[in-house]
Protein backbone atom coordinates (compact mmCIF):
# COMPACT_ATOMS: atom_id res chain seq x y z
CA UNK A 1 0.00 0.00 0.00
CA UNK A 2 1.58 3.24 -1.15
CA UNK A 3 0.67 6.13 1.10
CA UNK A 4 1.70 9.59 2.23
CA UNK A 5 0.55 12.27 4.63
CA UNK A 6 -0.19 15.57 2.97
CA UNK A 7 -1.81 18.96 3.22
CA UNK A 8 -4.68 20.31 1.14
CA UNK A 9 -3.44 23.43 -0.61
CA UNK A 10 -6.61 24.41 -2.48
CA UNK A 11 -8.47 24.02 -5.77
CA UNK A 12 -7.64 25.30 -9.24
CA UNK A 13 -8.01 24.34 -12.90
CA UNK A 14 -5.55 22.79 -15.35
CA UNK A 15 -5.65 21.78 -19.00
CA UNK A 16 -4.87 18.21 -20.03
CA UNK A 17 -3.12 17.05 -23.22
CA UNK A 18 -6.37 17.33 -25.20
CA UNK A 19 -7.02 20.90 -24.06
CA UNK A 20 -9.86 19.94 -21.70
CA UNK A 21 -10.19 22.11 -18.59
CA UNK A 22 -10.20 19.94 -15.43
CA UNK A 23 -11.03 21.15 -11.88
CA UNK A 24 -8.34 19.81 -9.57
CA UNK A 25 -7.35 19.85 -5.92
CA UNK A 26 -3.69 20.54 -5.15
CA UNK A 27 -2.23 18.38 -2.38
CA UNK A 28 1.22 18.89 -0.85
CA UNK A 29 2.12 15.21 -0.39
CA UNK A 30 5.24 14.86 1.71
CA UNK A 31 8.09 14.78 2.13
CA UNK A 32 7.42 12.23 4.85
CA UNK A 33 10.11 10.71 7.04
CA UNK A 34 10.01 7.02 7.93
CA UNK A 35 9.74 6.86 11.74
CA UNK A 36 8.83 3.17 12.15
CA UNK A 37 8.77 -0.14 10.32
CA UNK A 38 6.55 -3.09 11.29
CA UNK A 39 7.33 -6.64 10.11
CA UNK A 40 5.29 -9.83 10.20
CA UNK A 41 7.99 -11.72 12.10
CA UNK A 42 8.34 -9.14 14.88
CA UNK A 43 4.95 -7.38 15.01
CA UNK A 44 2.59 -9.83 13.31
CA UNK A 45 1.84 -7.55 10.36
CA UNK A 46 3.64 -5.38 7.83
CA UNK A 47 3.37 -1.60 7.96
CA UNK A 48 5.29 1.62 7.66
CA UNK A 49 4.97 4.62 9.96
CA UNK A 50 5.67 8.06 8.49
CA UNK A 51 5.75 11.58 9.86
CA UNK A 52 4.80 14.86 8.21
CA UNK A 53 5.18 18.53 9.11
CA UNK A 54 7.06 20.12 12.00
CA UNK A 55 6.10 20.83 15.59
CA UNK A 56 7.89 22.17 18.66
CA UNK A 57 9.75 19.63 20.78
CA UNK A 58 7.89 20.72 23.92
CA UNK A 59 4.63 19.51 22.34
CA UNK A 60 5.92 15.98 21.69
CA UNK A 61 5.61 13.26 24.34
CA UNK A 62 8.66 11.40 25.65
CA UNK A 63 7.42 8.14 24.15
CA UNK A 64 7.22 9.65 20.66
CA UNK A 65 10.61 11.36 21.12
CA UNK A 66 12.12 7.97 21.96
CA UNK A 67 10.67 6.41 18.82
CA UNK A 68 11.91 9.31 16.69
CA UNK A 69 15.38 9.04 18.23
CA UNK A 70 15.63 5.45 16.99
CA UNK A 71 14.99 6.77 13.50
CA UNK A 72 17.70 9.42 13.97
CA UNK A 73 15.19 12.29 14.06
CA UNK A 74 16.02 14.70 16.88
CA UNK A 75 15.29 18.01 15.14
CA UNK A 76 12.25 19.16 13.18
CA UNK A 77 10.00 16.63 14.89
CA UNK A 78 6.97 15.67 12.76
CA UNK A 79 3.59 17.14 13.63
CA UNK A 80 1.58 14.17 12.32
CA UNK A 81 2.46 10.47 12.43
CA UNK A 82 0.38 7.84 10.63
CA UNK A 83 0.73 4.16 9.81
CA UNK A 84 0.13 2.52 6.43
CA UNK A 85 -0.35 -1.24 6.15
CA UNK A 86 1.59 -3.08 3.44
CA UNK A 87 1.17 -6.54 1.91
CA UNK A 88 4.84 -7.41 2.44
CA UNK A 89 7.54 -6.21 4.80
CA UNK A 90 8.56 -2.71 3.61
CA UNK A 91 12.07 -2.35 2.18
CA UNK A 92 12.75 1.12 3.60
CA UNK A 93 15.18 2.41 6.17
CA UNK A 94 14.38 4.39 9.30
CA UNK A 95 14.91 8.09 8.82
CA UNK A 96 14.62 7.99 5.04
CA UNK A 97 12.26 10.28 3.15
CA UNK A 98 9.30 9.41 0.96
CA UNK A 99 8.22 12.04 -1.54
CA UNK A 100 5.38 12.63 -3.97
CA UNK A 101 7.27 10.96 -6.81
CA UNK A 102 6.09 7.54 -5.60
CA UNK A 103 2.86 8.40 -7.46
CA UNK A 104 2.57 8.97 -11.20
CA UNK A 105 0.18 10.74 -13.52
CA UNK A 106 -2.85 8.61 -14.37
CA UNK A 107 -2.91 6.64 -11.12
CA UNK A 108 -5.96 6.64 -8.86
CA UNK A 109 -5.96 7.64 -5.20
CA UNK A 110 -8.13 7.37 -2.09
CA UNK A 111 -7.83 10.57 -0.03
CA UNK A 112 -9.00 10.79 3.58
CA UNK A 113 -9.61 14.06 5.40
CA UNK A 114 -11.68 15.69 8.13
CA UNK A 115 -14.68 17.65 6.90
CA UNK A 116 -15.24 21.25 7.93
CA UNK A 117 -16.94 21.70 11.31
CA UNK A 118 -20.29 23.51 11.09
CA UNK A 119 -21.20 23.65 14.76
CA UNK A 120 -24.70 22.94 16.09
CA UNK A 121 -27.30 22.46 13.37
CA UNK A 122 -31.00 21.64 13.28
CA UNK A 123 -32.57 18.70 11.50
CA UNK A 124 -33.29 20.63 8.28
CA UNK A 125 -29.62 21.47 7.76
CA UNK A 126 -28.13 18.35 9.32
CA UNK A 127 -30.45 15.70 7.89
CA UNK A 128 -32.24 17.60 5.10
CA UNK A 129 -35.70 17.36 6.72
CA UNK A 130 -38.41 19.06 4.70
CA UNK A 131 -39.88 20.94 7.66
CA UNK A 132 -43.49 21.85 8.34
CA UNK A 133 -45.79 24.09 6.36
CA UNK A 134 -45.34 27.83 6.62
CA UNK A 135 -49.03 28.80 6.61
CA UNK A 136 -52.57 27.61 7.40
CA UNK A 137 -51.90 26.94 11.07
CA UNK A 138 -48.55 25.23 10.75
CA UNK A 139 -46.61 25.72 13.97
CA UNK A 140 -43.72 23.37 13.31
CA UNK A 141 -41.77 25.17 10.58
CA UNK A 142 -38.30 23.79 11.38
CA UNK A 143 -39.02 21.27 14.13
CA UNK A 144 -38.10 17.55 13.93
CA UNK A 145 -41.53 16.26 14.89
CA UNK A 146 -42.17 13.32 17.21
CA UNK A 147 -39.04 11.52 18.41
CA UNK A 148 -40.51 9.02 20.90
CA UNK A 149 -42.65 5.90 21.00
CA UNK A 150 -45.57 4.73 23.11
CA UNK A 151 -45.28 2.92 26.43
CA UNK A 152 -43.37 0.16 24.65
CA UNK A 153 -40.42 0.60 24.32
CA UNK A 154 -40.88 3.99 25.98
CA UNK A 155 -37.59 5.51 24.84
CA UNK A 156 -35.98 7.31 21.94
CA UNK A 157 -34.53 4.72 19.57
CA UNK A 158 -30.77 4.73 19.10
CA UNK A 159 -29.67 6.50 15.92
CA UNK A 160 -32.70 8.78 15.72
CA UNK A 161 -32.02 11.71 13.43
CA UNK A 162 -32.02 14.82 15.61
CA UNK A 163 -30.33 18.20 15.88
CA UNK A 164 -26.66 18.17 16.89
CA UNK A 165 -23.08 18.78 15.85
CA UNK A 166 -22.54 18.93 12.08
CA UNK A 167 -19.22 18.26 10.36
CA UNK A 168 -15.76 17.40 11.73
CA UNK A 169 -16.17 13.84 10.41
CA UNK A 170 -13.54 11.64 8.80
CA UNK A 171 -14.43 11.07 5.17
CA UNK A 172 -12.69 9.29 2.29
CA UNK A 173 -13.13 10.12 -1.39
CA UNK A 174 -12.20 7.17 -3.60
CA UNK A 175 -10.79 6.80 -7.09
CA UNK A 176 -9.47 10.31 -7.66
CA UNK A 177 -7.32 10.41 -10.79
CA UNK A 178 -3.91 12.07 -10.69
CA UNK A 179 -3.82 14.75 -13.38
CA UNK A 180 -0.30 16.00 -12.72
CA UNK A 181 2.63 15.40 -10.34
CA UNK A 182 5.22 18.07 -9.52
CA UNK A 183 7.98 16.05 -7.88
CA UNK A 184 10.21 19.09 -7.24
CA UNK A 185 7.52 20.81 -5.17
CA UNK A 186 5.93 17.59 -3.80
CA UNK A 187 2.58 18.59 -5.28
CA UNK A 188 -0.09 16.25 -6.60
CA UNK A 189 -3.00 17.53 -8.71
CA UNK A 190 -6.05 15.25 -8.42
CA UNK A 191 -9.31 15.64 -10.32
CA UNK A 192 -12.27 16.63 -8.17
CA UNK A 193 -12.67 17.74 -4.56
CA UNK A 194 -11.42 16.26 -1.29
CA UNK A 195 -12.70 16.71 2.30
CA UNK A 196 -11.56 19.45 4.64
CA UNK A 197 -10.44 23.08 4.56
CA UNK A 198 -7.37 24.47 2.84
CA UNK A 199 -4.37 23.63 5.02
CA UNK A 200 -6.06 20.54 6.46
CA UNK A 201 -4.14 17.29 6.89
CA UNK A 202 -5.07 14.46 4.53
CA UNK A 203 -3.98 10.86 3.97
CA UNK A 204 -3.12 9.97 0.38
CA UNK A 205 -3.26 6.27 -0.50
CA UNK A 206 -3.32 4.15 -3.61
CA UNK A 207 -6.92 3.38 -4.60
CA UNK A 208 -8.20 0.06 -3.26
CA UNK A 209 -10.89 -0.47 -5.88
CA UNK A 210 -8.87 0.22 -9.00
PDB file of C-alpha atoms in Angstrom:
ATOM      1  CA  UNK A   1       0.000   0.000   0.000  1.00  0.00           C
ATOM      2  CA  UNK A   2       1.585   3.240  -1.152  1.00  0.00           C
ATOM      3  CA  UNK A   3       0.671   6.126   1.101  1.00  0.00           C
ATOM      4  CA  UNK A   4       1.697   9.595   2.229  1.00  0.00           C
ATOM      5  CA  UNK A   5       0.553  12.269   4.631  1.00  0.00           C
ATOM      6  CA  UNK A   6      -0.195  15.565   2.970  1.00  0.00           C
ATOM      7  CA  UNK A   7      -1.808  18.961   3.220  1.00  0.00           C
ATOM      8  CA  UNK A   8      -4.681  20.310   1.139  1.00  0.00           C
ATOM      9  CA  UNK A   9      -3.442  23.434  -0.615  1.00  0.00           C
ATOM     10  CA  UNK A  10      -6.605  24.406  -2.476  1.00  0.00           C
ATOM     11  CA  UNK A  11      -8.474  24.018  -5.768  1.00  0.00           C
ATOM     12  CA  UNK A  12      -7.636  25.300  -9.237  1.00  0.00           C
ATOM     13  CA  UNK A  13      -8.010  24.337 -12.897  1.00  0.00           C
ATOM     14  CA  UNK A  14      -5.549  22.785 -15.349  1.00  0.00           C
ATOM     15  CA  UNK A  15      -5.649  21.777 -19.001  1.00  0.00           C
ATOM     16  CA  UNK A  16      -4.871  18.215 -20.028  1.00  0.00           C
ATOM     17  CA  UNK A  17      -3.124  17.054 -23.217  1.00  0.00           C
ATOM     18  CA  UNK A  18      -6.369  17.327 -25.202  1.00  0.00           C
ATOM     19  CA  UNK A  19      -7.018  20.896 -24.060  1.00  0.00           C
ATOM     20  CA  UNK A  20      -9.858  19.939 -21.704  1.00  0.00           C
ATOM     21  CA  UNK A  21     -10.189  22.107 -18.588  1.00  0.00           C
ATOM     22  CA  UNK A  22     -10.205  19.938 -15.427  1.00  0.00           C
ATOM     23  CA  UNK A  23     -11.032  21.153 -11.885  1.00  0.00           C
ATOM     24  CA  UNK A  24      -8.337  19.813  -9.574  1.00  0.00           C
ATOM     25  CA  UNK A  25      -7.348  19.852  -5.918  1.00  0.00           C
ATOM     26  CA  UNK A  26      -3.690  20.543  -5.148  1.00  0.00           C
ATOM     27  CA  UNK A  27      -2.227  18.379  -2.382  1.00  0.00           C
ATOM     28  CA  UNK A  28       1.216  18.891  -0.855  1.00  0.00           C
ATOM     29  CA  UNK A  29       2.122  15.213  -0.387  1.00  0.00           C
ATOM     30  CA  UNK A  30       5.241  14.855   1.713  1.00  0.00           C
ATOM     31  CA  UNK A  31       8.094  14.781   2.133  1.00  0.00           C
ATOM     32  CA  UNK A  32       7.418  12.225   4.848  1.00  0.00           C
ATOM     33  CA  UNK A  33      10.111  10.710   7.037  1.00  0.00           C
ATOM     34  CA  UNK A  34      10.014   7.021   7.926  1.00  0.00           C
ATOM     35  CA  UNK A  35       9.740   6.856  11.738  1.00  0.00           C
ATOM     36  CA  UNK A  36       8.828   3.174  12.152  1.00  0.00           C
ATOM     37  CA  UNK A  37       8.772  -0.142  10.316  1.00  0.00           C
ATOM     38  CA  UNK A  38       6.545  -3.088  11.289  1.00  0.00           C
ATOM     39  CA  UNK A  39       7.327  -6.637  10.114  1.00  0.00           C
ATOM     40  CA  UNK A  40       5.294  -9.835  10.197  1.00  0.00           C
ATOM     41  CA  UNK A  41       7.988 -11.718  12.104  1.00  0.00           C
ATOM     42  CA  UNK A  42       8.336  -9.142  14.884  1.00  0.00           C
ATOM     43  CA  UNK A  43       4.946  -7.381  15.009  1.00  0.00           C
ATOM     44  CA  UNK A  44       2.592  -9.826  13.312  1.00  0.00           C
ATOM     45  CA  UNK A  45       1.838  -7.546  10.358  1.00  0.00           C
ATOM     46  CA  UNK A  46       3.645  -5.379   7.830  1.00  0.00           C
ATOM     47  CA  UNK A  47       3.366  -1.599   7.963  1.00  0.00           C
ATOM     48  CA  UNK A  48       5.289   1.624   7.657  1.00  0.00           C
ATOM     49  CA  UNK A  49       4.971   4.622   9.963  1.00  0.00           C
ATOM     50  CA  UNK A  50       5.666   8.061   8.494  1.00  0.00           C
ATOM     51  CA  UNK A  51       5.754  11.582   9.862  1.00  0.00           C
ATOM     52  CA  UNK A  52       4.798  14.864   8.209  1.00  0.00           C
ATOM     53  CA  UNK A  53       5.184  18.532   9.106  1.00  0.00           C
ATOM     54  CA  UNK A  54       7.063  20.122  12.004  1.00  0.00           C
ATOM     55  CA  UNK A  55       6.098  20.829  15.593  1.00  0.00           C
ATOM     56  CA  UNK A  56       7.892  22.174  18.657  1.00  0.00           C
ATOM     57  CA  UNK A  57       9.752  19.632  20.775  1.00  0.00           C
ATOM     58  CA  UNK A  58       7.886  20.725  23.921  1.00  0.00           C
ATOM     59  CA  UNK A  59       4.633  19.511  22.336  1.00  0.00           C
ATOM     60  CA  UNK A  60       5.919  15.977  21.686  1.00  0.00           C
ATOM     61  CA  UNK A  61       5.610  13.256  24.340  1.00  0.00           C
ATOM     62  CA  UNK A  62       8.659  11.401  25.649  1.00  0.00           C
ATOM     63  CA  UNK A  63       7.418   8.145  24.146  1.00  0.00           C
ATOM     64  CA  UNK A  64       7.220   9.650  20.662  1.00  0.00           C
ATOM     65  CA  UNK A  65      10.607  11.357  21.118  1.00  0.00           C
ATOM     66  CA  UNK A  66      12.116   7.969  21.961  1.00  0.00           C
ATOM     67  CA  UNK A  67      10.675   6.411  18.818  1.00  0.00           C
ATOM     68  CA  UNK A  68      11.912   9.307  16.687  1.00  0.00           C
ATOM     69  CA  UNK A  69      15.380   9.044  18.225  1.00  0.00           C
ATOM     70  CA  UNK A  70      15.632   5.453  16.985  1.00  0.00           C
ATOM     71  CA  UNK A  71      14.994   6.772  13.496  1.00  0.00           C
ATOM     72  CA  UNK A  72      17.697   9.425  13.970  1.00  0.00           C
ATOM     73  CA  UNK A  73      15.185  12.288  14.065  1.00  0.00           C
ATOM     74  CA  UNK A  74      16.024  14.704  16.881  1.00  0.00           C
ATOM     75  CA  UNK A  75      15.289  18.013  15.144  1.00  0.00           C
ATOM     76  CA  UNK A  76      12.253  19.159  13.178  1.00  0.00           C
ATOM     77  CA  UNK A  77      10.003  16.630  14.893  1.00  0.00           C
ATOM     78  CA  UNK A  78       6.969  15.671  12.759  1.00  0.00           C
ATOM     79  CA  UNK A  79       3.588  17.138  13.627  1.00  0.00           C
ATOM     80  CA  UNK A  80       1.579  14.169  12.319  1.00  0.00           C
ATOM     81  CA  UNK A  81       2.462  10.466  12.435  1.00  0.00           C
ATOM     82  CA  UNK A  82       0.383   7.842  10.631  1.00  0.00           C
ATOM     83  CA  UNK A  83       0.729   4.157   9.809  1.00  0.00           C
ATOM     84  CA  UNK A  84       0.130   2.524   6.425  1.00  0.00           C
ATOM     85  CA  UNK A  85      -0.347  -1.237   6.149  1.00  0.00           C
ATOM     86  CA  UNK A  86       1.589  -3.085   3.439  1.00  0.00           C
ATOM     87  CA  UNK A  87       1.170  -6.544   1.913  1.00  0.00           C
ATOM     88  CA  UNK A  88       4.837  -7.408   2.438  1.00  0.00           C
ATOM     89  CA  UNK A  89       7.540  -6.211   4.799  1.00  0.00           C
ATOM     90  CA  UNK A  90       8.565  -2.714   3.608  1.00  0.00           C
ATOM     91  CA  UNK A  91      12.070  -2.347   2.184  1.00  0.00           C
ATOM     92  CA  UNK A  92      12.749   1.121   3.602  1.00  0.00           C
ATOM     93  CA  UNK A  93      15.183   2.415   6.174  1.00  0.00           C
ATOM     94  CA  UNK A  94      14.376   4.387   9.304  1.00  0.00           C
ATOM     95  CA  UNK A  95      14.908   8.093   8.824  1.00  0.00           C
ATOM     96  CA  UNK A  96      14.621   7.985   5.040  1.00  0.00           C
ATOM     97  CA  UNK A  97      12.264  10.283   3.147  1.00  0.00           C
ATOM     98  CA  UNK A  98       9.302   9.407   0.959  1.00  0.00           C
ATOM     99  CA  UNK A  99       8.218  12.038  -1.543  1.00  0.00           C
ATOM    100  CA  UNK A 100       5.376  12.634  -3.966  1.00  0.00           C
ATOM    101  CA  UNK A 101       7.274  10.964  -6.808  1.00  0.00           C
ATOM    102  CA  UNK A 102       6.086   7.538  -5.596  1.00  0.00           C
ATOM    103  CA  UNK A 103       2.863   8.400  -7.460  1.00  0.00           C
ATOM    104  CA  UNK A 104       2.572   8.967 -11.197  1.00  0.00           C
ATOM    105  CA  UNK A 105       0.182  10.736 -13.521  1.00  0.00           C
ATOM    106  CA  UNK A 106      -2.846   8.610 -14.366  1.00  0.00           C
ATOM    107  CA  UNK A 107      -2.907   6.637 -11.115  1.00  0.00           C
ATOM    108  CA  UNK A 108      -5.961   6.636  -8.863  1.00  0.00           C
ATOM    109  CA  UNK A 109      -5.963   7.637  -5.198  1.00  0.00           C
ATOM    110  CA  UNK A 110      -8.135   7.372  -2.094  1.00  0.00           C
ATOM    111  CA  UNK A 111      -7.827  10.568  -0.033  1.00  0.00           C
ATOM    112  CA  UNK A 112      -9.005  10.792   3.575  1.00  0.00           C
ATOM    113  CA  UNK A 113      -9.607  14.063   5.396  1.00  0.00           C
ATOM    114  CA  UNK A 114     -11.679  15.689   8.127  1.00  0.00           C
ATOM    115  CA  UNK A 115     -14.681  17.649   6.902  1.00  0.00           C
ATOM    116  CA  UNK A 116     -15.243  21.252   7.929  1.00  0.00           C
ATOM    117  CA  UNK A 117     -16.945  21.699  11.307  1.00  0.00           C
ATOM    118  CA  UNK A 118     -20.291  23.511  11.094  1.00  0.00           C
ATOM    119  CA  UNK A 119     -21.203  23.650  14.759  1.00  0.00           C
ATOM    120  CA  UNK A 120     -24.705  22.935  16.094  1.00  0.00           C
ATOM    121  CA  UNK A 121     -27.303  22.461  13.365  1.00  0.00           C
ATOM    122  CA  UNK A 122     -30.999  21.640  13.278  1.00  0.00           C
ATOM    123  CA  UNK A 123     -32.566  18.698  11.503  1.00  0.00           C
ATOM    124  CA  UNK A 124     -33.290  20.628   8.281  1.00  0.00           C
ATOM    125  CA  UNK A 125     -29.620  21.474   7.756  1.00  0.00           C
ATOM    126  CA  UNK A 126     -28.132  18.354   9.323  1.00  0.00           C
ATOM    127  CA  UNK A 127     -30.452  15.695   7.890  1.00  0.00           C
ATOM    128  CA  UNK A 128     -32.245  17.599   5.102  1.00  0.00           C
ATOM    129  CA  UNK A 129     -35.698  17.363   6.717  1.00  0.00           C
ATOM    130  CA  UNK A 130     -38.412  19.065   4.700  1.00  0.00           C
ATOM    131  CA  UNK A 131     -39.879  20.942   7.661  1.00  0.00           C
ATOM    132  CA  UNK A 132     -43.486  21.855   8.342  1.00  0.00           C
ATOM    133  CA  UNK A 133     -45.790  24.087   6.360  1.00  0.00           C
ATOM    134  CA  UNK A 134     -45.344  27.833   6.623  1.00  0.00           C
ATOM    135  CA  UNK A 135     -49.029  28.799   6.612  1.00  0.00           C
ATOM    136  CA  UNK A 136     -52.567  27.610   7.404  1.00  0.00           C
ATOM    137  CA  UNK A 137     -51.900  26.944  11.067  1.00  0.00           C
ATOM    138  CA  UNK A 138     -48.550  25.230  10.746  1.00  0.00           C
ATOM    139  CA  UNK A 139     -46.610  25.725  13.966  1.00  0.00           C
ATOM    140  CA  UNK A 140     -43.717  23.371  13.308  1.00  0.00           C
ATOM    141  CA  UNK A 141     -41.773  25.170  10.579  1.00  0.00           C
ATOM    142  CA  UNK A 142     -38.301  23.790  11.379  1.00  0.00           C
ATOM    143  CA  UNK A 143     -39.025  21.265  14.129  1.00  0.00           C
ATOM    144  CA  UNK A 144     -38.102  17.553  13.931  1.00  0.00           C
ATOM    145  CA  UNK A 145     -41.533  16.260  14.893  1.00  0.00           C
ATOM    146  CA  UNK A 146     -42.168  13.319  17.213  1.00  0.00           C
ATOM    147  CA  UNK A 147     -39.037  11.516  18.415  1.00  0.00           C
ATOM    148  CA  UNK A 148     -40.506   9.021  20.902  1.00  0.00           C
ATOM    149  CA  UNK A 149     -42.652   5.904  20.997  1.00  0.00           C
ATOM    150  CA  UNK A 150     -45.570   4.726  23.115  1.00  0.00           C
ATOM    151  CA  UNK A 151     -45.281   2.919  26.431  1.00  0.00           C
ATOM    152  CA  UNK A 152     -43.366   0.162  24.651  1.00  0.00           C
ATOM    153  CA  UNK A 153     -40.419   0.596  24.319  1.00  0.00           C
ATOM    154  CA  UNK A 154     -40.878   3.988  25.984  1.00  0.00           C
ATOM    155  CA  UNK A 155     -37.591   5.511  24.841  1.00  0.00           C
ATOM    156  CA  UNK A 156     -35.979   7.307  21.936  1.00  0.00           C
ATOM    157  CA  UNK A 157     -34.533   4.718  19.568  1.00  0.00           C
ATOM    158  CA  UNK A 158     -30.771   4.734  19.095  1.00  0.00           C
ATOM    159  CA  UNK A 159     -29.669   6.496  15.916  1.00  0.00           C
ATOM    160  CA  UNK A 160     -32.702   8.779  15.722  1.00  0.00           C
ATOM    161  CA  UNK A 161     -32.024  11.706  13.432  1.00  0.00           C
ATOM    162  CA  UNK A 162     -32.015  14.823  15.607  1.00  0.00           C
ATOM    163  CA  UNK A 163     -30.328  18.197  15.882  1.00  0.00           C
ATOM    164  CA  UNK A 164     -26.665  18.172  16.888  1.00  0.00           C
ATOM    165  CA  UNK A 165     -23.084  18.776  15.850  1.00  0.00           C
ATOM    166  CA  UNK A 166     -22.540  18.926  12.085  1.00  0.00           C
ATOM    167  CA  UNK A 167     -19.218  18.264  10.358  1.00  0.00           C
ATOM    168  CA  UNK A 168     -15.757  17.398  11.734  1.00  0.00           C
ATOM    169  CA  UNK A 169     -16.169  13.845  10.405  1.00  0.00           C
ATOM    170  CA  UNK A 170     -13.536  11.636   8.804  1.00  0.00           C
ATOM    171  CA  UNK A 171     -14.428  11.067   5.170  1.00  0.00           C
ATOM    172  CA  UNK A 172     -12.692   9.285   2.286  1.00  0.00           C
ATOM    173  CA  UNK A 173     -13.126  10.121  -1.391  1.00  0.00           C
ATOM    174  CA  UNK A 174     -12.198   7.165  -3.595  1.00  0.00           C
ATOM    175  CA  UNK A 175     -10.794   6.799  -7.095  1.00  0.00           C
ATOM    176  CA  UNK A 176      -9.471  10.307  -7.664  1.00  0.00           C
ATOM    177  CA  UNK A 177      -7.320  10.410 -10.793  1.00  0.00           C
ATOM    178  CA  UNK A 178      -3.907  12.073 -10.694  1.00  0.00           C
ATOM    179  CA  UNK A 179      -3.817  14.750 -13.375  1.00  0.00           C
ATOM    180  CA  UNK A 180      -0.300  15.997 -12.718  1.00  0.00           C
ATOM    181  CA  UNK A 181       2.628  15.401 -10.344  1.00  0.00           C
ATOM    182  CA  UNK A 182       5.219  18.074  -9.523  1.00  0.00           C
ATOM    183  CA  UNK A 183       7.984  16.050  -7.880  1.00  0.00           C
ATOM    184  CA  UNK A 184      10.213  19.089  -7.245  1.00  0.00           C
ATOM    185  CA  UNK A 185       7.520  20.806  -5.172  1.00  0.00           C
ATOM    186  CA  UNK A 186       5.933  17.591  -3.802  1.00  0.00           C
ATOM    187  CA  UNK A 187       2.581  18.591  -5.276  1.00  0.00           C
ATOM    188  CA  UNK A 188      -0.090  16.249  -6.602  1.00  0.00           C
ATOM    189  CA  UNK A 189      -2.998  17.527  -8.714  1.00  0.00           C
ATOM    190  CA  UNK A 190      -6.052  15.252  -8.417  1.00  0.00           C
ATOM    191  CA  UNK A 191      -9.307  15.641 -10.316  1.00  0.00           C
ATOM    192  CA  UNK A 192     -12.270  16.631  -8.169  1.00  0.00           C
ATOM    193  CA  UNK A 193     -12.667  17.737  -4.559  1.00  0.00           C
ATOM    194  CA  UNK A 194     -11.418  16.261  -1.287  1.00  0.00           C
ATOM    195  CA  UNK A 195     -12.697  16.709   2.300  1.00  0.00           C
ATOM    196  CA  UNK A 196     -11.563  19.446   4.644  1.00  0.00           C
ATOM    197  CA  UNK A 197     -10.435  23.076   4.556  1.00  0.00           C
ATOM    198  CA  UNK A 198      -7.370  24.468   2.841  1.00  0.00           C
ATOM    199  CA  UNK A 199      -4.370  23.629   5.021  1.00  0.00           C
ATOM    200  CA  UNK A 200      -6.058  20.539   6.458  1.00  0.00           C
ATOM    201  CA  UNK A 201      -4.137  17.290   6.893  1.00  0.00           C
ATOM    202  CA  UNK A 202      -5.065  14.465   4.529  1.00  0.00           C
ATOM    203  CA  UNK A 203      -3.977  10.864   3.970  1.00  0.00           C
ATOM    204  CA  UNK A 204      -3.123   9.973   0.383  1.00  0.00           C
ATOM    205  CA  UNK A 205      -3.256   6.272  -0.502  1.00  0.00           C
ATOM    206  CA  UNK A 206      -3.318   4.145  -3.613  1.00  0.00           C
ATOM    207  CA  UNK A 207      -6.918   3.376  -4.601  1.00  0.00           C
ATOM    208  CA  UNK A 208      -8.203   0.062  -3.259  1.00  0.00           C
ATOM    209  CA  UNK A 209     -10.895  -0.467  -5.879  1.00  0.00           C
ATOM    210  CA  UNK A 210      -8.871   0.218  -8.996  1.00  0.00           C
TER     211      UNK A 210
END
